[in-house]
CSV table of C-alpha atoms and ligand atoms in Angstrom, one decimal:
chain,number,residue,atom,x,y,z
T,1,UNK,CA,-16.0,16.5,-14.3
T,2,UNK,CA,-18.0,13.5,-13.3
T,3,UNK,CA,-15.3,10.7,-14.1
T,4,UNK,CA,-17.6,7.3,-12.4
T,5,UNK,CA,-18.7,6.1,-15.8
T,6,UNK,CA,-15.2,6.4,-17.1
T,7,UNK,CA,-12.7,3.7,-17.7
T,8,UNK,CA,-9.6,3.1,-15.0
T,9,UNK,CA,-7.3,4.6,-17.1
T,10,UNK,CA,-9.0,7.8,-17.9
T,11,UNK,CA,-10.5,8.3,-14.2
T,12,UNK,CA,-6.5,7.8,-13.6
T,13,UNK,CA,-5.5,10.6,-15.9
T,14,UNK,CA,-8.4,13.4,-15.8
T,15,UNK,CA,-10.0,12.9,-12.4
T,16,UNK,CA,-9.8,15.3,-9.6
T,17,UNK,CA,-8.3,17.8,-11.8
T,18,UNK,CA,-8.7,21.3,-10.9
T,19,UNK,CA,-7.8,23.0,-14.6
T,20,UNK,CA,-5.7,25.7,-14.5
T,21,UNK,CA,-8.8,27.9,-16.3
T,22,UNK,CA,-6.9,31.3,-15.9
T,23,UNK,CA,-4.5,30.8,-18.4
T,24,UNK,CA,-5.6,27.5,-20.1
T,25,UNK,CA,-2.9,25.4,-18.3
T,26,UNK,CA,-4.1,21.6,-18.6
T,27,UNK,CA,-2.8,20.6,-15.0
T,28,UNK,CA,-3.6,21.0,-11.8
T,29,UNK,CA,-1.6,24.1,-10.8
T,30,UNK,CA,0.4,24.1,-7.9
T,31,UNK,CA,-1.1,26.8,-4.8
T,32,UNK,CA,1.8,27.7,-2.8
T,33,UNK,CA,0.1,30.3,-0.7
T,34,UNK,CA,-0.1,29.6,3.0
T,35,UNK,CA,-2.7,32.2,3.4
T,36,UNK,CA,-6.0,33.0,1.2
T,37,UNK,CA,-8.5,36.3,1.2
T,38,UNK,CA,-11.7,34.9,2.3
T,39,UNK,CA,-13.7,32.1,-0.9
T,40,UNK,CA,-17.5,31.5,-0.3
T,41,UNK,CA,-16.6,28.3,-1.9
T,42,UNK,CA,-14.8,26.7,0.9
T,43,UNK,CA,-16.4,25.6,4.3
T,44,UNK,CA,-15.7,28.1,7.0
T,45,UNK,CA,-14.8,30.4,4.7
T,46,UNK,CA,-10.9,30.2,4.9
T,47,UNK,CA,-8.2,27.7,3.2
T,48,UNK,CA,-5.6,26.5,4.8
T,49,UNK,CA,-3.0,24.1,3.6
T,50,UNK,CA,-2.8,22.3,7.2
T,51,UNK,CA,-7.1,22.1,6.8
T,52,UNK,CA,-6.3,20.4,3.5
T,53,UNK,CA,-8.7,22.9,1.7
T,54,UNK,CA,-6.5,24.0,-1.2
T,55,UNK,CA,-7.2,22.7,-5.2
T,56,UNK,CA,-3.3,21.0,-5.2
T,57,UNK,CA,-4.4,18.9,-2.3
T,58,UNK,CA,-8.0,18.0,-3.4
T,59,UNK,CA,-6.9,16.8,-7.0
T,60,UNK,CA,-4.9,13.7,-6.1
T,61,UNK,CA,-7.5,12.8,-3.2
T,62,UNK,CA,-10.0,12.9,-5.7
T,63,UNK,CA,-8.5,10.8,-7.9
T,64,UNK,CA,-8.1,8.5,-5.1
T,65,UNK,CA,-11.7,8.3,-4.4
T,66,UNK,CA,-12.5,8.0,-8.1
T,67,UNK,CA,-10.3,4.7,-8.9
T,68,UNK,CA,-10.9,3.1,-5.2
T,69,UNK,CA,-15.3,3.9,-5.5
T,70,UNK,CA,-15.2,6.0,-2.5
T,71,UNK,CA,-17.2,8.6,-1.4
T,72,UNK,CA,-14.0,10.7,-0.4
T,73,UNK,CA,-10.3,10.4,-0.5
T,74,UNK,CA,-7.5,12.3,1.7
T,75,UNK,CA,-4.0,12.1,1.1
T,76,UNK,CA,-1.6,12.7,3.7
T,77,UNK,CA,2.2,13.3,4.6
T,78,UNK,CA,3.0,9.4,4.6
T,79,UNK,CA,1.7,6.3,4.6
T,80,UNK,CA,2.2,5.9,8.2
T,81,UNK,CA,0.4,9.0,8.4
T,82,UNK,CA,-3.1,7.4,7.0
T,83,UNK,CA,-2.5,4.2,9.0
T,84,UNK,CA,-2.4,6.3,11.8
T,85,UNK,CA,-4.6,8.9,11.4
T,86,UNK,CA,-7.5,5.8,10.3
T,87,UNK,CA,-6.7,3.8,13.4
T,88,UNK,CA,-7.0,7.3,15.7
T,89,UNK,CA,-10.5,8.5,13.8
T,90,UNK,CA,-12.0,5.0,15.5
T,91,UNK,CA,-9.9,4.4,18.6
T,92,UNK,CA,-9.7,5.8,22.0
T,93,UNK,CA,-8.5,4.8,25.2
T,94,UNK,CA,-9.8,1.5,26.1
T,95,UNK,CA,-11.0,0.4,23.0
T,96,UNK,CA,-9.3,-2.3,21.4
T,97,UNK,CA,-8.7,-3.6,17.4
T,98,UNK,CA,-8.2,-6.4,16.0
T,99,UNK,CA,-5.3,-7.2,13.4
T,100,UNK,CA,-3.4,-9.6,11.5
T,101,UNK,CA,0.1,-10.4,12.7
T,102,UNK,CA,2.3,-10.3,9.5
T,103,UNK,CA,1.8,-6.5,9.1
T,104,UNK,CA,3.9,-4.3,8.0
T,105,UNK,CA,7.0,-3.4,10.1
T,106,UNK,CA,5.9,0.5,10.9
T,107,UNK,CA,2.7,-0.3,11.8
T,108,UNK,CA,3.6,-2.8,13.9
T,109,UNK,CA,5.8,-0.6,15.6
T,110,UNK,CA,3.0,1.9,15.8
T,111,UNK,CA,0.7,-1.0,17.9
T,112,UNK,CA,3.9,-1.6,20.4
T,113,UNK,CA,4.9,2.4,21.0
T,114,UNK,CA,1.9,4.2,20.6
T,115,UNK,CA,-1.2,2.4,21.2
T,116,UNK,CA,0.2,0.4,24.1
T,117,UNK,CA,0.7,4.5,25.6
T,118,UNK,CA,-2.8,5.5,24.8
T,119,UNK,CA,-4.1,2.5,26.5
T,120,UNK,CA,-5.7,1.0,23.4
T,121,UNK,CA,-5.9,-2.5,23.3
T,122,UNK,CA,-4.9,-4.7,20.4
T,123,UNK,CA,-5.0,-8.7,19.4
T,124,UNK,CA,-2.3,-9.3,16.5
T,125,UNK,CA,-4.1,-13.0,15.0
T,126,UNK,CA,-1.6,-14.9,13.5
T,127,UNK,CA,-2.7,-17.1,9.8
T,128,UNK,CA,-5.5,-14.1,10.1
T,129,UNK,CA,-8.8,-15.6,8.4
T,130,UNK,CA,-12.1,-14.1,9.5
T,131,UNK,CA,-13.0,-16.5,11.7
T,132,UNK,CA,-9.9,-16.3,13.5
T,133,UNK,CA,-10.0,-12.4,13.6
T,134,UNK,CA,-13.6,-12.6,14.8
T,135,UNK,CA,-12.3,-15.0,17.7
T,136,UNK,CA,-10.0,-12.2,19.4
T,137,UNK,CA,-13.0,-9.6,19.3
T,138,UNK,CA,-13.9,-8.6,22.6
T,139,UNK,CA,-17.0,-6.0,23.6
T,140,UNK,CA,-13.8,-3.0,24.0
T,141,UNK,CA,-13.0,-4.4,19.7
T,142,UNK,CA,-14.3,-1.1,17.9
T,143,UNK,CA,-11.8,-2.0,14.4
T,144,UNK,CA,-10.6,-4.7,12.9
T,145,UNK,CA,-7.2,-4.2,10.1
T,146,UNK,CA,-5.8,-6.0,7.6
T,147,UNK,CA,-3.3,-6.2,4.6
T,148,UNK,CA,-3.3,-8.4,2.1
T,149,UNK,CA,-1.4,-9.3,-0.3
T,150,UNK,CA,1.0,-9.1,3.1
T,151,UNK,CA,4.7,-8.2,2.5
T,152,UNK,CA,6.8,-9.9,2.1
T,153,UNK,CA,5.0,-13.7,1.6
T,154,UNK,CA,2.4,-12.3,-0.1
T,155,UNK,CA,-0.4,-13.9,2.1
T,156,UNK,CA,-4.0,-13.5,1.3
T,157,UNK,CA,-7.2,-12.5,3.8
T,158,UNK,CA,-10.4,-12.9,2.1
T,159,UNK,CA,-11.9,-9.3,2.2
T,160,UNK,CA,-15.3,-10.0,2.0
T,161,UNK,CA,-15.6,-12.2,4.8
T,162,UNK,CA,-13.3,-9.9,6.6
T,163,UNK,CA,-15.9,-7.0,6.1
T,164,UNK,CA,-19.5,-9.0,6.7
T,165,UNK,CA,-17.8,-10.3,10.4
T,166,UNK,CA,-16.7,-6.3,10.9
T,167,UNK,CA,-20.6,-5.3,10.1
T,168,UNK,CA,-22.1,-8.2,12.4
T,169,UNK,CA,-19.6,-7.2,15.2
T,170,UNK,CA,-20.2,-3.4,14.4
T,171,UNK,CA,-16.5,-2.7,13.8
T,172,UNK,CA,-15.2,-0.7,11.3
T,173,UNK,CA,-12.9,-2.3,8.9
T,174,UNK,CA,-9.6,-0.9,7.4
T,175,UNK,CA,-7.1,-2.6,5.1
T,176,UNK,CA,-3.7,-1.4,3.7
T,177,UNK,CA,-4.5,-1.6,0.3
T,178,UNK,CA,-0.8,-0.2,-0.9
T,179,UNK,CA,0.8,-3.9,-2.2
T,180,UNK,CA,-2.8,-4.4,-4.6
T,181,UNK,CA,-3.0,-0.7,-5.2
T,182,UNK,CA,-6.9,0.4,-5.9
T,183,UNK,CA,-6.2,-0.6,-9.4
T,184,UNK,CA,-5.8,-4.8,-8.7
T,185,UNK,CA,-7.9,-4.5,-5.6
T,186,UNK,CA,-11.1,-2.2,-4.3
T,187,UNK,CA,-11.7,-3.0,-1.2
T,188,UNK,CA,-14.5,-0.9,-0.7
T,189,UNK,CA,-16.6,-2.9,-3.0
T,190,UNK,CA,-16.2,-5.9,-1.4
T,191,UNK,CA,-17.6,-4.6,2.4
T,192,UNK,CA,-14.3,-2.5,3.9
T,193,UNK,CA,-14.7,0.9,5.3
T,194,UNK,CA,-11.5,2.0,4.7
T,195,UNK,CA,-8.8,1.4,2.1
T,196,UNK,CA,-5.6,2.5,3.0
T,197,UNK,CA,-2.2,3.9,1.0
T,198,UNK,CA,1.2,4.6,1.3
T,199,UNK,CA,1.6,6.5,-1.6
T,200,UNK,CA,4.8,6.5,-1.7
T,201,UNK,CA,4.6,2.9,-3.4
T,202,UNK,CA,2.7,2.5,-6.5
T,203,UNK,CA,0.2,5.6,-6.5
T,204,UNK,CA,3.0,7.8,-6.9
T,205,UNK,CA,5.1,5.3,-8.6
T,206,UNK,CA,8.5,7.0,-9.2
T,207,UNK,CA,10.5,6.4,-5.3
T,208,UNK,CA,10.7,10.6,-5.3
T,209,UNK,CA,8.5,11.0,-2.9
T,210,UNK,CA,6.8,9.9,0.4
T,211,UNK,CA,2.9,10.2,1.2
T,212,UNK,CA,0.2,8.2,2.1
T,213,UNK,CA,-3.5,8.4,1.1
T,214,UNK,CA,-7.2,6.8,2.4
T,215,UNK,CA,-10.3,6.5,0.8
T,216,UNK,CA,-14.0,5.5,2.4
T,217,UNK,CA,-17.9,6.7,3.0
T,218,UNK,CA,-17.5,10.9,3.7
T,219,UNK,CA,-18.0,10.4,7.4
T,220,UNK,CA,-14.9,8.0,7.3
T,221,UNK,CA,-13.0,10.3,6.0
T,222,UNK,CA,-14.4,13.0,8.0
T,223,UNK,CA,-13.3,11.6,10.9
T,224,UNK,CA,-9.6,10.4,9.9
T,225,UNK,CA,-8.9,14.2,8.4
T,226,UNK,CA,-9.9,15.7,11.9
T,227,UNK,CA,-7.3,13.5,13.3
T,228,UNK,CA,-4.8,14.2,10.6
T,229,UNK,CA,-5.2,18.3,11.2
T,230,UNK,CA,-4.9,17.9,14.7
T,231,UNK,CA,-1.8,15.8,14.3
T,232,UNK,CA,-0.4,17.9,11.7
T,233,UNK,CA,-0.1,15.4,8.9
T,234,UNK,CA,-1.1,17.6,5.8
T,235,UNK,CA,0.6,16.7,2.6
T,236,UNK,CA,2.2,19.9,1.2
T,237,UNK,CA,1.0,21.0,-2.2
T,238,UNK,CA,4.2,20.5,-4.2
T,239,UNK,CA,4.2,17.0,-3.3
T,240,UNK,CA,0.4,17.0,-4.1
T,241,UNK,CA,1.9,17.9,-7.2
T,242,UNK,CA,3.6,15.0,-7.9
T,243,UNK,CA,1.1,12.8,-6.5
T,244,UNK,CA,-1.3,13.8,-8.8
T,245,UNK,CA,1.2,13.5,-11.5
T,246,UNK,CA,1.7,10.1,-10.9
T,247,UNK,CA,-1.4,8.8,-10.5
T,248,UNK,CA,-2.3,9.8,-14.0
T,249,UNK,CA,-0.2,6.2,-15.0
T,250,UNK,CA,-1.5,4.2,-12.4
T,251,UNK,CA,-3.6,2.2,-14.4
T,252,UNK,CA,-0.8,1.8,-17.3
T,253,UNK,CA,2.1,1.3,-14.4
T,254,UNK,CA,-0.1,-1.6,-12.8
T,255,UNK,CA,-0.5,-3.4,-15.8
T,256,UNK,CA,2.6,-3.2,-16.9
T,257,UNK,CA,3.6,-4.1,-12.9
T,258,UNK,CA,1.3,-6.9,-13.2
T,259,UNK,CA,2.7,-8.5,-16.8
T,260,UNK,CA,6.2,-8.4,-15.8
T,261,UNK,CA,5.8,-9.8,-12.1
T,262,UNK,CA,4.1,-12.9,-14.0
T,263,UNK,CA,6.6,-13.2,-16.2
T,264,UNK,CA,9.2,-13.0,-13.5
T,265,UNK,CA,7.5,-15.6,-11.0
T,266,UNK,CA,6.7,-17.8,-14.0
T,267,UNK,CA,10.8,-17.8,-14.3
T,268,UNK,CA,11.9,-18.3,-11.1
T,269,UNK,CA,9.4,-21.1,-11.0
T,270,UNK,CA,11.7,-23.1,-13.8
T,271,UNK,CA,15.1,-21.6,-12.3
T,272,UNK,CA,17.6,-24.3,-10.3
T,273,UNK,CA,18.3,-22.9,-7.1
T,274,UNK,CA,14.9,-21.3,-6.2
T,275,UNK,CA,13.1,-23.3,-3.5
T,276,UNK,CA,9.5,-20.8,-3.1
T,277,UNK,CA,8.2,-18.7,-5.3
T,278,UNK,CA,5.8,-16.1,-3.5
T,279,UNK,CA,3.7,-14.7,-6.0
T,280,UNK,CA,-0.6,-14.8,-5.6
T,281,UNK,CA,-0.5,-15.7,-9.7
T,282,UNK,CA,1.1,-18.7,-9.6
T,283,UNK,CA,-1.8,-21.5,-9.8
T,284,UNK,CA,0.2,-23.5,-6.7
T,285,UNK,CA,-0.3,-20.4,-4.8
T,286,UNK,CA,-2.7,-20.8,-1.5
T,287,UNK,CA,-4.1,-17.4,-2.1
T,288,UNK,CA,-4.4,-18.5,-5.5
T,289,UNK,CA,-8.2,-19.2,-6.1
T,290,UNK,CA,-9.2,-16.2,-3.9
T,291,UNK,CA,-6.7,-13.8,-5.4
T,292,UNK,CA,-8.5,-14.4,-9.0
T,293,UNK,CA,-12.0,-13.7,-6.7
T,294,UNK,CA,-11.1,-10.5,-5.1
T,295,UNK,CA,-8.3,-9.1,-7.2
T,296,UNK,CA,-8.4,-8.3,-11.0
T,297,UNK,CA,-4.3,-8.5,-11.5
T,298,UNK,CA,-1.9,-10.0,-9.0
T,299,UNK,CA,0.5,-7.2,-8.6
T,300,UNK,CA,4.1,-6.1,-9.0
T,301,UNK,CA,5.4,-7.9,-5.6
T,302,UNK,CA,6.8,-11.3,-5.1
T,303,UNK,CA,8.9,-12.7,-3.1
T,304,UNK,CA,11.2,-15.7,-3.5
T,305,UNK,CA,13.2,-18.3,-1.0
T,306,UNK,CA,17.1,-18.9,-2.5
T,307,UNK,CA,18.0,-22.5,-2.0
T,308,UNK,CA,21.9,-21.8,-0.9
T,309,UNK,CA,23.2,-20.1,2.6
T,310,UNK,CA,23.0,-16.7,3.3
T,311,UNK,CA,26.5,-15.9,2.0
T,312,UNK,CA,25.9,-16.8,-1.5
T,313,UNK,CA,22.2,-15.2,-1.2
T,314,UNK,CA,24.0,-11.8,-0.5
T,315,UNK,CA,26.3,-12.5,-3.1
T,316,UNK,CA,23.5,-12.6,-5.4
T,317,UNK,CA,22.1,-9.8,-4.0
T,318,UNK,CA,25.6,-7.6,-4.6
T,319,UNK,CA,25.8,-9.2,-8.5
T,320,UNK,CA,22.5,-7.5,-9.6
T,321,UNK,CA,23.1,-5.4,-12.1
T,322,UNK,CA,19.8,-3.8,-13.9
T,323,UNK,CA,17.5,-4.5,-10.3
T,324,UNK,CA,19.0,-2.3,-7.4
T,325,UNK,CA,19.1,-3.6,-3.8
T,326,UNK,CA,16.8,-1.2,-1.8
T,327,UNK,CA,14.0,-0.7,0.5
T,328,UNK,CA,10.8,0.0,-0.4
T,329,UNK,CA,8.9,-0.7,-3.9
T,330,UNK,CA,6.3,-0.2,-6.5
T,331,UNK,CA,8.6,2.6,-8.3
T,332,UNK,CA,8.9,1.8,-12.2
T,333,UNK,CA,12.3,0.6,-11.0
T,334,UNK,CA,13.0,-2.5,-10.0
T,335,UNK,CA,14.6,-2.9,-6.2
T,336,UNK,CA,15.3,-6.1,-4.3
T,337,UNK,CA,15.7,-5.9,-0.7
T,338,UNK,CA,16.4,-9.2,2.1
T,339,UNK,CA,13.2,-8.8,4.3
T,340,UNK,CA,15.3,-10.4,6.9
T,341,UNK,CA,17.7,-7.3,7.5
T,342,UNK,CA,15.4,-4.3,6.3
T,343,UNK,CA,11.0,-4.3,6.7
T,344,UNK,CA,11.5,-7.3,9.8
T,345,UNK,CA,15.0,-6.3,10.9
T,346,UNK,CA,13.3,-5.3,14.6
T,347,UNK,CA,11.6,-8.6,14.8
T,348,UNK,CA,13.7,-11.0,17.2
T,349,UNK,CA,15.2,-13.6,14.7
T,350,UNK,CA,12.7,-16.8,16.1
T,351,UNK,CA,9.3,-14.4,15.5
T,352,UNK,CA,11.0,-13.8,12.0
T,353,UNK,CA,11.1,-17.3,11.3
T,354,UNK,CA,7.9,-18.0,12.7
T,355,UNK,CA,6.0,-15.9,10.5
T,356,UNK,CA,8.2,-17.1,7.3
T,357,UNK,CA,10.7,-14.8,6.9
T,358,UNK,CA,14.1,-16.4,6.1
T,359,UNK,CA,17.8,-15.1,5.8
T,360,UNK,CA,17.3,-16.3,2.4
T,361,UNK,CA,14.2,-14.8,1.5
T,362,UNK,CA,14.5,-12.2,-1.3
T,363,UNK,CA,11.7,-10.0,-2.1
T,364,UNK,CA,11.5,-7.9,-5.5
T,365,UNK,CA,9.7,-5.1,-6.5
T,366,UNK,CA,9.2,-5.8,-10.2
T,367,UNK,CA,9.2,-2.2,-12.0
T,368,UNK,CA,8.1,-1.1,-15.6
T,369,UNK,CA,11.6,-2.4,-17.0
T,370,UNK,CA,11.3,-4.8,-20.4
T,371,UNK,CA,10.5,-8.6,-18.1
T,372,UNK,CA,13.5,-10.3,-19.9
T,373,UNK,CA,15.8,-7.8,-18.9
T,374,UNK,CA,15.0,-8.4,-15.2
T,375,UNK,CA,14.8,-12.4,-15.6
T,376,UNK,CA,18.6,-12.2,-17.4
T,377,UNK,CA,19.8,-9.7,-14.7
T,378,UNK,CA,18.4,-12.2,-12.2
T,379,UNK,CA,19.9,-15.8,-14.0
T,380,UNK,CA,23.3,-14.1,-14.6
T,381,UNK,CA,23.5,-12.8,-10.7
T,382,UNK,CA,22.1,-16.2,-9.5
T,383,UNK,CA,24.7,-17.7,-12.0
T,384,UNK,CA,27.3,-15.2,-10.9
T,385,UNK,CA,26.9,-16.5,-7.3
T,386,UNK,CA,27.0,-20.0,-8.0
T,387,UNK,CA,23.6,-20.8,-6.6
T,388,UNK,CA,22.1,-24.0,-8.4
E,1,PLP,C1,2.4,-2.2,3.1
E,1,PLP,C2,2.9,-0.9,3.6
E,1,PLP,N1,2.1,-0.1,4.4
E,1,PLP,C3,2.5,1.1,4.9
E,1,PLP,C4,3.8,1.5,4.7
E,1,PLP,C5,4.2,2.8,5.3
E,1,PLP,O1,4.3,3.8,4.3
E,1,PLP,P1,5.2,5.1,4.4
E,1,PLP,O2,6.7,4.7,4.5
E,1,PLP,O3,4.8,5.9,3.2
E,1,PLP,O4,4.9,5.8,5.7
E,1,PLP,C6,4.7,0.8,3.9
E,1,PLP,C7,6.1,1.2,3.7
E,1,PLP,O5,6.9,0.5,3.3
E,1,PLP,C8,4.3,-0.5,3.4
E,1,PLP,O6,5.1,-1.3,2.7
């Protein structure tokens, strides 16, 4: 079914289907064969789940491509999986890439133990802007990567200028598009090559499961699926399954994600005790003005700085009730986590506080729950803790 003219909502439920038409069924079944008779309908003849050939593992990619305006998608065993896979397709000993510096943790860890062993070279630009970014090219820079919103402060990049200095340095650009999720943010209209997923965060949307997806131009994704065979990091069909499954309520989940996370910010704003509020849809924001520009809703993630020592902050923390204290986010749950001991526990504790990230720093991943449900569970465990 041709699904571009159709709204978010209804490219997130119907497309990339593959209808069960043998029986009727009106979902993607699951193929659980590890070995297929020969189909004139599949390049070189054979499928193979590790080739990514199979209808369970082209629905959810599809639908991928469908809400981020890509020529292709791929989805993959994690989300470290695409990062890696993307940054592979482009790189090769001697090149170099060009990122921001308040990354993810994994992917930072990915520069320092596997890049540095390939001989790739890489600049991490801290306050990242495109002018800064386009200051630590060098004639080896074949890619440049960003995130943004960044976890946990929620910093901005401006895409678009990202992307024109990546086509007038010839690099290929790549973001990790999982905190705006392709419903808040497409990067691909605004210049990127790549738009990048860990689908274990809001694609999927339920914390059962771990994955990772990219979308781009066909050749992109050409080229980051040959490295993902070769490396082995196919995403098995049940767990296409459920991929699929959950991207049918992406669009409803993100609103929903965006509503309450509003709500919650707007609170914490007015709450004693509370000296920063992180969140890109707060007017006072820096990212503010260019969130409204490249975005079209804010998100589900903010994070927030406690104005009390990091005793009573974990004693906040450990009076939460209805929000659980985890890693990870964008689940219809919500889950609080101290970025200080979990995502930037391997950073030393000065680089930590260079880059903003406090003992006291809490961030939440505001779920699908009613908002004043988590703004009482968050006064009463603030109250609970005695922080004023
Ligand atoms: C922004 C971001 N990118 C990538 C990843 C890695 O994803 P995965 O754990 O699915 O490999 C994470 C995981 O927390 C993340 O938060």
């Amino acid at each position: 079914m041709q699904t571009g003219h159709l709204g978010e909502h209804t490219r997130s439920v119907r497309a990339g289907e593959r209808l069960d038409r043998a029986v009727g069924g009106v979902t993607t079944p699951i193929h659980t064969a590890a070995a297929y008779m020969a189909a004139d309908d599949v390049e070189g003849a054979y499928r193979y789940p590790r080739y990514m050939n199979i209808p369970t593992q082209a629905a959810p990619a599809e639908k991928l491509a469908a809400l981020e305006g890509a020529g292709a998608g791929l989805v993959l065993a994690s989300g470290m999986a695409a990062i890696s896979s993307s940054l592979l397709a482009v790189l090769t000993t001697g090149d170099h890439v060009v990122l921001q510096a308040d990354l993810y943790g994994g992917t930072h860890r990915f520069l320092m133990a596997e890049l540095a062993r390939l001989g790739i070279g890489f600049a991490l630009v801290p306050q990242a802007d495109p002018a800064r970014l386009e200051a630590a090219v060098t004639e080896c820079t074949r890619a440049v990567f960003v995130e943004t919103p960044s976890n946990p402060l929620l910093r901005l990049i401006d895409l678009e200028g990202v992307a024109a200095m990546a086509r007038r340095r010839g690099l290929v650009s790549m973001v990790d598009n999982t905190f705006a999720s392709p419903i808040n943010q497409r990067p691909l209209d605004l210049g990127f090559d790549l738009s990048i997923h860990s689908g274990t965060k809001y694609l999927n949307g339920h914390s059962d499961l771990n994955c990772g997806a990219v979308a781009g131009s066909k050749a992109h994704i050409d080229a980051v699926r040959e490295r993902a065979i070769n490396f082995g990091q196919t995403l098995n069909t049940y767990d296409c399954y459920l991929l699929e499954r959950g991207m049918k309520t992406l669009a409803m989940r993100m609103a929903r994600h965006n509503e309450n996370a509003q709500a919650v910010a707007e609170f914490l704003t007015r709450r004693r005790g509370v000296a920063a509020v992180h969140f890109p849809g707060l007017p006072d924001h820096p990212g503010h003005a260019l969130a409204k520009r490249q975005m079209r809703g804010f998100g589900g993630m903010l994070s927030f700085e406690l104005d009390c020592p990091p005793e009573a902050a974990r004693a906040f923390m450990g009076r939460l009730e209805l929000i659980l204290e985890a890693v990870s986010l964008g689940g219809i749950e919500s889950l609080a986590c101290f970025p200080a001991v979990t995502s930037h526990a391997k950073m030393s504790r000065e680089a930590r506080l260079a880059i903003g990230v406090t003992d006291t720093l809490v961030r939440l991943s505001v779920g699908c729950e009613d908002a004043a449900d988590i703004i009482a569970d968050l006064g009463q465990a603030m109250d609970a803790a005695a922080i004023a």
